[in-house]
Coordinates of C-alpha atoms in Angstrom, one line a residue:
X1 CA -57.8 -4.6 -58.1
X2 CA -57.5 -5.2 -54.3
X3 CA -58.3 -2.5 -51.9
X4 CA -55.4 -0.2 -51.2
X5 CA -54.8 2.9 -49.1
X6 CA -53.4 5.0 -51.9
X7 CA -50.2 6.0 -50.0
X8 CA -48.2 5.0 -53.0
X9 CA -49.7 7.6 -55.3
X10 CA -50.6 10.5 -53.0
X11 CA -47.6 12.7 -52.9
X12 CA -46.7 15.9 -51.1
X13 CA -48.4 18.2 -53.7
X14 CA -50.4 16.0 -56.0
X15 CA -51.5 12.5 -57.0
X16 CA -49.4 10.5 -59.4
X17 CA -49.0 6.8 -60.3
X18 CA -49.0 4.1 -62.9
X19 CA -52.1 3.4 -64.9
X20 CA -53.9 1.1 -64.2
X21 CA -51.7 -0.6 -61.7
X22 CA -51.8 2.3 -59.1
X23 CA -54.4 4.7 -60.5
X24 CA -57.5 3.3 -62.2
X25 CA -61.1 4.4 -62.7
X26 CA -62.2 3.0 -59.3
X27 CA -59.5 5.0 -57.5
X28 CA -60.3 8.1 -59.6
X29 CA -64.0 7.9 -58.7
X30 CA -63.2 7.4 -55.0
X31 CA -60.9 10.4 -55.1
X32 CA -63.6 12.4 -56.8
X33 CA -66.1 11.7 -54.0
X34 CA -63.5 12.3 -51.3
X35 CA -62.4 15.7 -52.9
X36 CA -66.0 16.8 -53.1
X37 CA -66.7 15.8 -49.5
X38 CA -63.5 16.8 -47.8
X39 CA -62.4 19.9 -49.7
X40 CA -65.0 21.3 -52.1
X41 CA -68.2 21.1 -50.1
X42 CA -66.8 22.4 -46.8
X43 CA -65.6 25.5 -48.7
X44 CA -69.2 26.1 -49.8
X45 CA -68.6 25.0 -53.4
X46 CA -71.4 23.6 -55.5
X47 CA -69.3 22.9 -58.6
X48 CA -65.9 21.4 -59.4
X49 CA -64.0 22.2 -62.6
X50 CA -62.2 19.2 -64.2
X51 CA -59.5 19.4 -66.9
X52 CA -57.3 16.8 -68.6
X53 CA -54.2 16.6 -70.7
X54 CA -53.6 14.6 -73.9
X55 CA -52.7 11.2 -72.3
X56 CA -54.7 8.3 -73.5
X57 CA -55.8 7.5 -70.0
X58 CA -56.9 11.0 -69.1
X59 CA -60.5 10.9 -70.5
X60 CA -61.5 7.7 -68.6
X61 CA -59.8 8.8 -65.4
X62 CA -61.2 12.4 -65.4
X63 CA -64.7 10.9 -66.3
X64 CA -64.5 8.6 -63.3
X65 CA -63.5 11.4 -61.1
X66 CA -66.4 13.6 -62.4
X67 CA -68.7 10.7 -61.6
X68 CA -67.4 10.7 -58.0
X69 CA -67.9 14.4 -57.7
X70 CA -71.5 14.0 -59.0
X71 CA -72.1 11.1 -56.6
X72 CA -71.2 13.4 -53.8
X73 CA -73.9 15.8 -54.8
X74 CA -71.8 18.5 -56.6
X75 CA -71.9 19.6 -60.2
X76 CA -68.9 18.2 -62.2
X77 CA -67.9 20.8 -64.8
X78 CA -65.8 19.2 -67.6
X79 CA -63.6 21.9 -69.2
X80 CA -62.1 19.2 -71.5
X81 CA -58.5 19.4 -72.8
X82 CA -56.5 22.0 -70.8
X83 CA -53.0 23.0 -69.7
X84 CA -52.5 23.0 -66.0
X85 CA -52.6 26.8 -65.9
X86 CA -55.8 26.5 -68.0
X87 CA -57.3 24.6 -65.1
X88 CA -56.0 27.2 -62.7
X89 CA -57.7 29.9 -64.8
X90 CA -60.9 28.0 -64.7
X91 CA -60.7 27.6 -60.9
X92 CA -60.0 31.3 -60.5
X93 CA -62.3 32.6 -63.2
X94 CA -65.3 30.5 -62.2
X95 CA -64.5 30.6 -58.5
X96 CA -64.6 26.9 -58.1
X97 CA -62.3 24.1 -56.9
X98 CA -60.6 22.2 -59.6
X99 CA -58.9 19.0 -60.6
X100 CA -56.3 18.6 -63.4
X101 CA -55.5 15.2 -64.8
X102 CA -51.9 15.2 -65.9
X103 CA -48.5 13.6 -65.1
X104 CA -46.7 16.5 -66.7
X105 CA -43.6 15.2 -68.6
X106 CA -43.6 11.8 -66.9
X107 CA -43.8 8.7 -69.3
X108 CA -47.1 7.7 -70.9
X109 CA -47.8 5.0 -68.5
X110 CA -48.2 7.6 -65.7
X111 CA -51.1 9.9 -64.9
X112 CA -52.0 12.0 -61.9
X113 CA -54.2 14.7 -60.5
X114 CA -53.4 18.3 -59.3
X115 CA -56.1 19.6 -57.0
X116 CA -57.0 23.2 -56.1
X117 CA -59.5 25.0 -53.9
X118 CA -61.5 27.8 -55.4
X119 CA -59.3 30.6 -56.7
X120 CA -56.6 28.1 -57.7
X121 CA -55.4 27.7 -54.1
X122 CA -53.2 24.5 -54.0
X123 CA -54.2 21.4 -52.1
X124 CA -51.2 19.5 -50.7
X125 CA -50.7 16.9 -48.1
X126 CA -50.8 19.3 -45.3
X127 CA -53.8 21.3 -46.7
X128 CA -56.3 18.6 -47.3
X129 CA -54.8 16.0 -49.6
X130 CA -54.1 13.5 -46.8
X131 CA -57.7 13.8 -45.7
X132 CA -58.8 13.2 -49.3
X133 CA -56.5 10.1 -49.4
X134 CA -58.0 8.6 -46.2
X135 CA -61.6 9.1 -47.3
X136 CA -60.9 7.6 -50.8
X137 CA -59.2 4.6 -49.2
X138 CA -62.3 4.0 -47.0
X139 CA -64.4 4.0 -50.1
X140 CA -62.1 1.6 -51.9
X141 CA -62.2 -0.6 -48.8
X142 CA -65.9 -0.9 -49.1
X143 CA -67.4 2.1 -47.3
X144 CA -70.7 3.2 -48.6
X145 CA -70.9 6.0 -51.1
X146 CA -72.9 9.1 -50.1
X147 CA -76.6 8.6 -50.2
X148 CA -77.7 11.8 -51.8
X149 CA -79.1 13.1 -55.1
X150 CA -76.3 13.1 -57.7
X151 CA -75.0 16.5 -58.9
X152 CA -75.3 17.6 -62.6
X153 CA -72.6 16.8 -65.2
X154 CA -71.9 19.8 -67.5
X155 CA -69.3 20.9 -70.0
X156 CA -67.7 24.4 -70.6
X157 CA -64.9 25.6 -72.8
X158 CA -62.7 28.1 -71.2
X159 CA -59.9 28.2 -73.8
X160 CA -60.9 31.5 -75.5
X161 CA -61.5 33.2 -72.1
X162 CA -58.1 31.9 -70.9
X163 CA -56.4 33.3 -74.0
X164 CA -58.2 36.6 -73.7
X165 CA -57.4 37.0 -70.0
X166 CA -53.7 36.4 -70.5
X167 CA -53.6 38.9 -73.4
X168 CA -55.3 41.5 -71.2
X169 CA -52.4 41.3 -68.8
X170 CA -49.6 41.8 -71.4
X171 CA -50.2 43.9 -74.5
X172 CA -48.3 42.6 -77.6
X173 CA -50.2 44.6 -80.2
X174 CA -47.5 47.2 -80.6
X175 CA -44.3 45.1 -80.6
X176 CA -42.0 44.7 -83.6
X177 CA -42.6 41.5 -85.7
X178 CA -40.9 38.5 -84.1
X179 CA -40.2 35.0 -85.4
X180 CA -40.8 32.5 -82.6
X181 CA -40.1 28.7 -82.7
X182 CA -42.3 26.9 -80.1
X183 CA -41.6 23.3 -79.1
X184 CA -44.7 21.9 -77.5
X185 CA -43.1 18.4 -77.0
X186 CA -46.5 16.9 -78.1
X187 CA -47.9 18.3 -74.9
X188 CA -50.7 20.7 -74.1
X189 CA -48.9 23.8 -75.5
X190 CA -49.9 22.4 -78.9
X191 CA -53.4 23.2 -77.8
X192 CA -52.8 26.5 -76.0
X193 CA -50.2 28.3 -78.1
X194 CA -52.4 28.6 -81.2
X195 CA -55.2 30.0 -78.9
X196 CA -53.0 32.6 -77.1
X197 CA -50.3 33.5 -79.6
X198 CA -52.3 33.0 -82.8
X199 CA -55.9 33.4 -83.7
X200 CA -57.3 29.9 -83.2
X201 CA -60.0 31.1 -80.8
X202 CA -60.8 34.3 -82.6
X203 CA -58.4 36.7 -80.9
X204 CA -56.7 39.4 -83.0
X205 CA -53.6 38.4 -84.8
X206 CA -50.3 39.4 -83.2
X207 CA -47.1 40.5 -84.9
X208 CA -45.7 37.0 -84.3
X209 CA -44.7 34.3 -86.8
X210 CA -45.0 31.0 -84.9
X211 CA -42.9 28.1 -86.1
X212 CA -44.4 25.0 -84.5
X213 CA -42.5 22.0 -83.4
X214 CA -44.4 18.9 -82.2
X215 CA -47.8 20.5 -81.8
X216 CA -49.7 17.2 -82.3
X217 CA -51.1 16.1 -79.0
X218 CA -49.6 12.7 -78.2
X219 CA -49.1 11.5 -74.6
X220 CA -46.5 8.9 -75.7
X221 CA -44.1 11.8 -76.4
X222 CA -42.8 10.3 -79.6
X223 CA -40.2 13.0 -80.3
X224 CA -38.6 13.7 -77.0
X225 CA -39.5 13.9 -73.3
X226 CA -41.5 17.0 -72.6
X227 CA -39.2 18.3 -69.9
X228 CA -37.4 21.4 -71.1
X229 CA -35.0 21.5 -68.2
X230 CA -33.1 18.5 -69.6
X231 CA -30.7 19.9 -72.3
X232 CA -31.3 16.8 -74.4
X233 CA -34.9 18.0 -75.0
X234 CA -33.8 21.4 -76.3
X235 CA -31.7 20.1 -79.2
X236 CA -34.5 20.2 -81.8
X237 CA -35.7 23.7 -80.7
X238 CA -32.1 25.1 -80.8
X239 CA -31.6 23.7 -84.3
X240 CA -34.9 25.1 -85.5
X241 CA -34.2 28.6 -84.1
X242 CA -30.9 28.7 -85.9
X243 CA -32.3 27.2 -89.1
X244 CA -35.2 29.7 -89.3
X245 CA -33.3 32.7 -88.1
X246 CA -35.8 33.1 -85.3
X247 CA -35.7 35.7 -82.6
X248 CA -36.1 33.2 -79.9
X249 CA -37.5 29.8 -79.0
X250 CA -40.0 28.6 -76.4
X251 CA -40.2 25.1 -75.0
X252 CA -43.1 23.9 -72.8
X253 CA -43.4 20.9 -70.6
X254 CA -46.1 18.3 -71.0
X255 CA -48.9 20.1 -69.1
X256 CA -47.6 23.5 -70.4
X257 CA -47.3 25.1 -67.0
X258 CA -43.5 25.6 -67.4
X259 CA -41.8 27.6 -70.2
X260 CA -38.1 27.5 -71.1
X261 CA -36.5 30.1 -73.3
X262 CA -33.6 30.0 -75.8
X263 CA -32.2 33.1 -77.5
X264 CA -31.6 33.8 -81.2
X265 CA -28.4 31.7 -81.2
X266 CA -30.3 28.7 -79.6
X267 CA -28.5 29.3 -76.3
X268 CA -30.6 28.6 -73.2
X269 CA -31.6 31.6 -71.1
X270 CA -31.6 30.6 -67.4
X271 CA -35.0 30.7 -65.6
X272 CA -33.3 33.0 -63.1
X273 CA -32.6 35.5 -65.9
X274 CA -36.3 35.2 -67.0
X275 CA -37.4 35.7 -63.4
X276 CA -35.3 38.9 -63.2
X277 CA -36.6 40.1 -66.5
X278 CA -40.3 39.6 -65.6
X279 CA -39.7 41.0 -62.1
X280 CA -38.5 44.3 -63.5
X281 CA -41.6 44.5 -65.8
X282 CA -44.0 43.7 -62.9
X283 CA -42.3 46.1 -60.6
X284 CA -42.6 48.9 -63.2
X285 CA -46.2 48.1 -63.7
X286 CA -47.0 48.4 -60.0
X287 CA -45.1 51.6 -59.7
X288 CA -46.9 53.1 -62.7
X289 CA -50.2 52.2 -61.0
X290 CA -49.2 54.3 -58.0
X291 CA -47.6 51.7 -55.6
X292 CA -44.3 52.8 -54.1
X293 CA -41.5 50.5 -55.2
X294 CA -40.6 49.8 -51.6
X295 CA -44.1 48.2 -51.1
X296 CA -43.7 45.8 -54.1
X297 CA -42.7 42.3 -53.1
X298 CA -41.2 39.7 -55.5
X299 CA -40.7 36.0 -54.4
X300 CA -37.8 33.8 -55.3
X301 CA -36.5 30.5 -53.9
X302 CA -33.2 29.8 -52.2
X303 CA -31.5 28.4 -55.3
X304 CA -32.4 31.1 -57.8
X305 CA -29.4 33.1 -59.0
X306 CA -28.1 35.9 -56.7
X307 CA -28.9 38.2 -59.6
X308 CA -32.6 37.9 -58.9
X309 CA -32.7 39.7 -55.5
X310 CA -30.0 42.1 -56.8
X311 CA -32.2 43.2 -59.7
X312 CA -35.3 43.4 -57.5
X313 CA -33.4 45.7 -55.0
X314 CA -31.9 47.7 -57.8
X315 CA -35.5 48.6 -58.9
X316 CA -36.5 49.6 -55.4
X317 CA -38.6 46.6 -54.6
X318 CA -38.4 43.9 -51.9
X319 CA -37.1 40.4 -52.6
X320 CA -38.8 37.7 -50.6
X321 CA -36.9 34.4 -50.3
X322 CA -38.6 31.1 -49.7
X323 CA -38.1 27.3 -49.8
X324 CA -38.0 25.3 -53.1
X325 CA -41.3 23.9 -54.1
X326 CA -44.5 25.3 -55.6
X327 CA -46.6 24.9 -52.4
X328 CA -44.1 27.1 -50.5
X329 CA -43.8 29.8 -53.1
X330 CA -47.6 30.0 -53.6
X331 CA -48.1 30.3 -49.9
X332 CA -45.4 33.0 -49.6
X333 CA -46.8 34.8 -52.6
X334 CA -50.2 35.1 -50.9
X335 CA -48.7 35.9 -47.5
X336 CA -46.6 38.7 -48.9
X337 CA -49.1 39.8 -51.5
X338 CA -46.2 39.5 -54.0
X339 CA -46.8 40.7 -57.5
X340 CA -44.6 38.0 -59.0
X341 CA -42.6 34.9 -58.1
X342 CA -40.1 32.8 -60.0
X343 CA -38.2 29.5 -59.5
X344 CA -35.1 28.0 -60.9
X345 CA -37.3 25.2 -62.4
X346 CA -39.1 27.7 -64.8
X347 CA -42.2 28.0 -62.8
X348 CA -43.5 31.6 -62.8
X349 CA -46.2 32.8 -60.5
X350 CA -48.4 36.0 -60.8
X351 CA -50.6 37.8 -58.4
X352 CA -52.9 38.6 -61.3
X353 CA -53.2 34.9 -62.0
X354 CA -54.5 34.0 -58.5
X355 CA -50.9 33.6 -57.3
X356 CA -50.6 30.5 -59.5
X357 CA -48.0 29.6 -62.0
X358 CA -48.3 30.0 -65.7
X359 CA -45.6 29.6 -68.2
X360 CA -47.7 31.2 -70.9
X361 CA -47.9 34.5 -69.1
X362 CA -44.2 34.5 -68.5
X363 CA -43.7 33.9 -72.3
X364 CA -45.9 36.8 -73.1
X365 CA -43.7 39.0 -70.9
X366 CA -40.6 37.9 -72.7
X367 CA -42.1 38.5 -76.1
X368 CA -43.3 42.0 -75.0
X369 CA -39.9 42.9 -73.6
X370 CA -38.0 41.6 -76.6
X371 CA -40.5 43.1 -79.1
X372 CA -40.5 46.5 -77.4
X373 CA -36.9 47.3 -78.3
X374 CA -34.5 46.5 -81.1
X375 CA -31.8 44.5 -79.3
X376 CA -31.6 40.7 -79.7
X377 CA -32.5 38.5 -76.8
X378 CA -28.9 37.5 -76.1
X379 CA -28.0 41.2 -75.5
X380 CA -31.2 41.9 -73.5
X381 CA -30.5 39.2 -70.9
X382 CA -26.7 39.5 -70.9
X383 CA -26.6 41.5 -67.6
X384 CA -29.2 39.1 -66.1
X385 CA -26.8 36.1 -66.2
X386 CA -23.5 37.5 -64.8
X387 CA -22.6 34.5 -62.6
X388 CA -21.3 31.0 -63.1
X389 CA -23.6 28.3 -61.9
X390 CA -23.1 24.6 -61.3
X391 CA -26.6 23.5 -61.9
X392 CA -28.1 21.0 -59.5
X393 CA -25.8 18.1 -58.7
X394 CA -27.2 15.0 -56.9
X395 CA -25.1 12.9 -54.5
X396 CA -26.3 9.6 -53.1
X397 CA -25.2 9.4 -49.5
X398 CA -25.5 6.7 -46.8
X399 CA -26.3 9.3 -44.1
X400 CA -27.8 12.6 -45.2
X401 CA -27.5 14.2 -41.8
X402 CA -23.8 13.2 -41.3
X403 CA -22.8 14.5 -44.7
X404 CA -24.6 17.8 -44.1
X405 CA -23.0 18.2 -40.7
X406 CA -19.6 17.7 -42.3
X407 CA -20.3 20.5 -44.6
X408 CA -21.6 22.7 -41.8
X409 CA -18.4 22.0 -39.9
X410 CA -16.3 23.0 -42.9
X411 CA -18.2 26.3 -43.1
X412 CA -17.8 27.0 -39.4
X413 CA -14.1 26.4 -39.5
X414 CA -13.8 29.1 -42.1
X415 CA -16.1 31.5 -40.2
X416 CA -18.6 31.6 -43.1
X417 CA -22.2 32.8 -42.8
X418 CA -24.8 30.0 -43.0
X419 CA -28.6 29.8 -42.9
X420 CA -31.1 26.9 -43.0
X421 CA -34.3 28.1 -44.6
X422 CA -34.1 25.2 -47.0
X423 CA -31.3 22.8 -46.4
X424 CA -27.9 24.5 -45.7
X425 CA -26.9 27.7 -47.5
X426 CA -23.3 28.9 -47.1
X427 CA -22.4 32.4 -48.3
X428 CA -18.9 33.5 -49.2
X429 CA -19.1 37.3 -49.3
X430 CA -17.0 39.1 -51.8
X431 CA -13.8 40.4 -50.4
X432 CA -10.6 41.8 -51.9
X433 CA -9.1 38.8 -53.8
X434 CA -12.1 36.6 -53.2
X435 CA -15.1 36.8 -55.6
X436 CA -18.7 36.3 -54.5
X437 CA -19.9 32.7 -54.1
X438 CA -22.6 30.8 -52.4
X439 CA -23.9 27.2 -52.3
X440 CA -27.0 25.4 -51.1
X441 CA -27.1 21.8 -50.0
X442 CA -30.5 20.3 -49.4
X443 CA -31.8 16.8 -49.0
X444 CA -34.4 15.1 -51.2
X445 CA -37.7 14.5 -49.5
X446 CA -37.9 10.9 -50.7
X447 CA -34.5 9.6 -51.6
X448 CA -31.1 9.4 -49.8
X449 CA -29.8 12.2 -51.9
X450 CA -28.2 15.6 -51.3
X451 CA -28.7 18.3 -54.0
X452 CA -25.9 20.8 -54.4
X453 CA -26.2 24.2 -56.2
X454 CA -23.2 26.5 -56.4
X455 CA -22.9 29.9 -57.9
X456 CA -19.9 32.3 -58.1
X457 CA -18.8 35.5 -59.7
X458 CA -16.5 33.5 -62.0
X459 CA -16.1 30.0 -63.2
X460 CA -12.8 29.0 -61.4
X461 CA -14.3 30.0 -58.0
X462 CA -17.5 28.1 -58.8
X463 CA -15.5 25.0 -59.8
X464 CA -13.3 25.2 -56.7
X465 CA -16.2 25.5 -54.3
X466 CA -18.2 22.8 -56.1
X467 CA -15.4 20.3 -56.1
X468 CA -14.5 20.9 -52.5
X469 CA -18.1 20.5 -51.2
X470 CA -18.6 17.4 -53.4
X471 CA -15.4 15.9 -51.9
X472 CA -16.8 16.3 -48.4
X473 CA -20.3 15.1 -49.3
X474 CA -19.2 12.0 -51.2
X475 CA -16.0 10.8 -49.6
X476 CA -17.4 9.5 -46.3
X477 CA -20.7 8.6 -47.8
X478 CA -20.2 6.2 -50.7
X479 CA -23.3 4.8 -52.4
X480 CA -24.4 1.6 -50.8
X481 CA -23.3 -1.5 -52.6
X482 CA -25.8 -3.6 -54.6
X483 CA -28.0 -5.8 -52.4
X484 CA -26.6 -9.3 -52.1
X485 CA -29.6 -11.0 -53.6
X486 CA -30.0 -8.6 -56.5
X487 CA -31.4 -10.4 -59.5
X488 CA -29.2 -8.2 -61.8
X489 CA -26.2 -10.2 -62.9
X490 CA -22.9 -8.5 -61.8
X491 CA -21.5 -8.4 -65.4
X492 CA -24.7 -6.6 -66.5
X493 CA -24.5 -4.1 -63.7
X494 CA -20.9 -3.3 -64.5
X495 CA -22.0 -2.1 -68.0
X496 CA -24.9 0.1 -66.8
X497 CA -24.9 3.9 -66.6
X498 CA -27.8 6.3 -66.7
X499 CA -28.5 6.9 -70.5
X500 CA -29.7 10.5 -69.7
X501 CA -26.7 11.9 -67.8
X502 CA -24.2 9.0 -67.7
X503 CA -24.4 8.9 -63.9
X504 CA -23.7 5.8 -61.8
X505 CA -26.6 3.7 -60.7
X506 CA -27.6 2.2 -57.3
X507 CA -30.2 -0.2 -56.1
X508 CA -33.5 1.2 -54.9
X509 CA -36.0 -1.1 -53.2
X510 CA -39.4 0.1 -52.3
X511 CA -43.1 -0.3 -53.1
X512 CA -42.3 -0.9 -56.8
X513 CA -39.8 -3.6 -56.0
X514 CA -36.2 -3.3 -57.2
X515 CA -35.3 -0.2 -59.4
X516 CA -32.1 1.4 -60.4
X517 CA -31.6 5.0 -59.3
X518 CA -29.2 7.4 -61.0
X519 CA -26.8 9.1 -58.6
X520 CA -25.9 11.8 -61.1
X521 CA -27.5 15.0 -62.1
X522 CA -30.8 13.8 -63.5
X523 CA -31.8 11.5 -60.6
X524 CA -34.0 9.3 -62.9
X525 CA -35.2 5.9 -61.6
X526 CA -35.3 3.0 -64.0
X527 CA -37.6 -0.1 -63.7
X528 CA -36.3 -3.6 -63.3
X529 CA -38.5 -6.5 -64.5
X530 CA -37.5 -10.1 -63.8
X531 CA -34.0 -9.0 -63.2
X532 CA -33.8 -7.1 -66.5
X533 CA -33.3 -3.3 -66.2
X534 CA -35.2 -1.1 -68.7
X535 CA -32.7 1.6 -69.5
X536 CA -34.9 3.9 -71.5
X537 CA -35.3 7.5 -70.6
X538 CA -39.0 7.5 -71.6
X539 CA -39.6 4.6 -69.3
X540 CA -37.9 6.1 -66.3
X541 CA -39.5 8.1 -63.6
X542 CA -38.3 11.1 -61.5
X543 CA -38.0 11.0 -57.7
X544 CA -41.3 12.0 -56.2
X545 CA -40.0 15.4 -55.0
X546 CA -38.8 16.3 -58.5
X547 CA -41.6 15.1 -60.8

């Protein structure tokens, strides 16, 4: 493979690319050396923990990375198969920097690396990742590897310690018996759920009957995409919950750091409702330990439901609002010493877990809350989902700034309150005859897209606001027409829609050549080879800022 600068695979928060075209063993080794030299050693670390998911390419890539760490003189500690939060646990528990090889729910041909400093502190583009990229690119271009004695290579299994640690934070021993369907999506939850919720690693049995779906580890995702935020991927879980008369269902993504919940009817429970539920439990625990409620901080992002800060305030604590994205919420968690944080994307962060995100710990809280009383989950969360939400709606625009300014002018003309912590948020305060509503319009980091989220006290108001804002965003900013020399025949293009959400498609030309990007809700990007589009969901990728 010719030398390359790795800008195509080093993203804002992680490393991710096609194997072997963009990410191969040589690149992984160079990144291992660079990470050890640029991040780990300057921190005083002598070891680096390395975990991997179930993808076929993960053993070779993680092994090459470990070789690079060793070549830089540090000990490479292989923790083997792990969920991403399992790697975070290793980083925090062992007090070492870490590297997790995973591409989460992206198709099998992808892989990637999530990097942390000791204590599970994230490494992003602005906190060392760009320096890692530059050093790795030098090595790939022929720079000499470090001339020092190689570090040791060792192995350690942290799965039992991970399970025991999570159980020490939430006690399930005294709950009522629950039947729980878990859809692992052939991802890493098939490895971690038996350890944490069952007795695979020797922990005491809990009053849980686990009904497994797709626990076989398979990085080709033969049953469905391991992305629980897509409703299509919940269908099997919902059917199994109803068929087994289960109390609830849990769905994990590919690297098992996100957890999505459905109730006893198979109806999805919004991540905002789960955020509110867990927040109440964590606030109560802090207060019971002697901390005044007014000194307890809970973080949420700008597009979580309004119910989240309302519930936090109702329990005397302080809601702390931040931008969308795990690097922002982790930084705010640490700055505010927040006990808990939640996102609309089903990422849940805990101070007791080194401010990192863990879907498994959130699941334990849900099980404890449900099992600690007699009501079904649908009743338990009813008051935590009082508002009507649009979900995230993507619009392709020719000029993001112009479209945003048009919406800002619309708000100003009506005297509405606005703020710009992350994109543009417009707040319609409840008045007599006008229910509460708000919306957030924010740009994609990598695509000419605007993302709209609307919430209101009732469906008609949400629908009215949604449609009015979309008409402003989309009318003067129609998607660009297909490029004149597009190899896709016009009659073929006329038949194509996104198979995931039925959205319209537009040309996207970049480092990967011509692709087709969905302008609808899902935002997926489909490859085009020799003028032939591959319209398969499991072959599509997500925009870099959503993967």
